[in-house]
C-alpha positions as MATLAB code, in Angstrom:
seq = 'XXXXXXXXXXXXXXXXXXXXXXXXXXXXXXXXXXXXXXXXXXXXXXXXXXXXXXXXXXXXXXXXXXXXXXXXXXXXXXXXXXXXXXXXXXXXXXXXXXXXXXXXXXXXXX';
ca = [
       0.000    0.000    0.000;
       2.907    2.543    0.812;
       4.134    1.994   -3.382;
       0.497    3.508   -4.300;
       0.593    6.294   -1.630;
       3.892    7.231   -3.213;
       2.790    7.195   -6.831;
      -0.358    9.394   -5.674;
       2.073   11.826   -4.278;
       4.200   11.887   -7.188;
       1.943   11.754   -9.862;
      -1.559   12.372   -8.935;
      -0.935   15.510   -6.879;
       2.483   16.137   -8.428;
       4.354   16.163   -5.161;
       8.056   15.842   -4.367;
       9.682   12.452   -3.606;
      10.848   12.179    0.428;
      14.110   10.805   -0.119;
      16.039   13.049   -3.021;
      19.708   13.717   -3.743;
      20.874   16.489   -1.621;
      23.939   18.461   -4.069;
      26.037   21.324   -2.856;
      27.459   24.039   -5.290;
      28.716   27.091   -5.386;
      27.767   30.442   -6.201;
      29.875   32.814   -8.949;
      31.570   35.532   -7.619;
      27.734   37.653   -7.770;
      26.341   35.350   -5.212;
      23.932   33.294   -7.461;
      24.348   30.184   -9.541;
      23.447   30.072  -13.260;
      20.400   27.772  -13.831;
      22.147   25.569  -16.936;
      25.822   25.435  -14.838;
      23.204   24.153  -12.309;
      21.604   21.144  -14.245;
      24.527   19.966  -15.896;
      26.662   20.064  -12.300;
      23.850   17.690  -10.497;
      23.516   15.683  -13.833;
      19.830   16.859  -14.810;
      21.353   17.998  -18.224;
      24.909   16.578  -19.800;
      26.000   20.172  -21.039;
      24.744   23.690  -21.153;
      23.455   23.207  -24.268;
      21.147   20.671  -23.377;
      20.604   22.192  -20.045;
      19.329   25.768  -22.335;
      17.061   23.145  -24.589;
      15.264   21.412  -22.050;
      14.600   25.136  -20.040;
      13.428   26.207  -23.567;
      10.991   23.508  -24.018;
       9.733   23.688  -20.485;
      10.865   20.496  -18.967;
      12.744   22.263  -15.787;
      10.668   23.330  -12.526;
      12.576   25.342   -9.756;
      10.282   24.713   -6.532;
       7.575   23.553   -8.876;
       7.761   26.962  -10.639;
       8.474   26.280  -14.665;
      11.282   28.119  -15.711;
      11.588   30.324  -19.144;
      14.481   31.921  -19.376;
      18.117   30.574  -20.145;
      19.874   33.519  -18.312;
      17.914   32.706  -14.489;
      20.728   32.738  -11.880;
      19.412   31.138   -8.730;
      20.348   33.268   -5.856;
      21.712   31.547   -2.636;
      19.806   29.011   -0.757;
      18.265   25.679   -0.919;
      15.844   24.722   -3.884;
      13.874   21.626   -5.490;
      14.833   21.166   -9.075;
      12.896   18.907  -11.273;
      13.572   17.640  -14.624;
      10.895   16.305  -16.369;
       8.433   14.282  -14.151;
      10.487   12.171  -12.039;
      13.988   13.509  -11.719;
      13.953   15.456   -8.456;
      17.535   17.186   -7.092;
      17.989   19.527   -4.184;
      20.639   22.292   -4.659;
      21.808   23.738   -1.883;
      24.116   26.923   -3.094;
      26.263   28.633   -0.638;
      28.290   27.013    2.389;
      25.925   27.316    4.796;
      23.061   25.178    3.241;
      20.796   27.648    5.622;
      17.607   27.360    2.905;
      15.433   29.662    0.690;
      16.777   33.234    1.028;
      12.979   33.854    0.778;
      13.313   35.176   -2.968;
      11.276   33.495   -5.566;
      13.158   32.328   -8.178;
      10.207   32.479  -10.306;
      10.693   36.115  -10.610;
      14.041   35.212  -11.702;
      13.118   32.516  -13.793;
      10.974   34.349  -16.158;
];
């Protein structure tokens, strides 16, 4: 019974998985973290090309936000990154891994 509870969370209500990969990057000099350098450094994307592609054709979700534009630069903090509909990665940019700096990288995004 706990398989189908998880698929209804996943798919049905289009939650996030419990248990995702936790990755740790660093920010450019600015403070934020370019959103393709991002995807192909926790292996959502192989390159930036592809990363720039699959942001194009709306297949990457920052904190279940779609994002639109090739040049967002996630600012510091912790964030949910989706590719597709089942490949979930946290990125936590910064050293201290404190979370969300309260900005919406929506407004970023697009």
């Amino acid at each position: 019974m706990q398989a189908r509870e998880q698929f209804d969370h996943l798919h049905r209500t289009r939650g996030v998985p419990e248990e995702i990969d936790t990755v740790s990057l660093e920010p450019q000099e600015d403070g934020t973290l370019w959103i393709a350098r991002a995807l192909v450094e926790t292996g959502l994307a192989a390159s930036t090309s592809e990363a720039r592609r699959l942001i194009d054709q709306g297949g990457i979700r920052v904190d279940g936000e779609s994002v639109s534009d090739t040049d967002c630069h996630l600012p510091g903090g912790s964030f949910v990154v989706q590719r597709g509909k089942r490949r979930f990665v946290r990125i936590e940019i910064g050293g201290d891994g404190s979370g969300s700096t309260g900005d919406d990288p929506a407004e970023d995004a697009g």
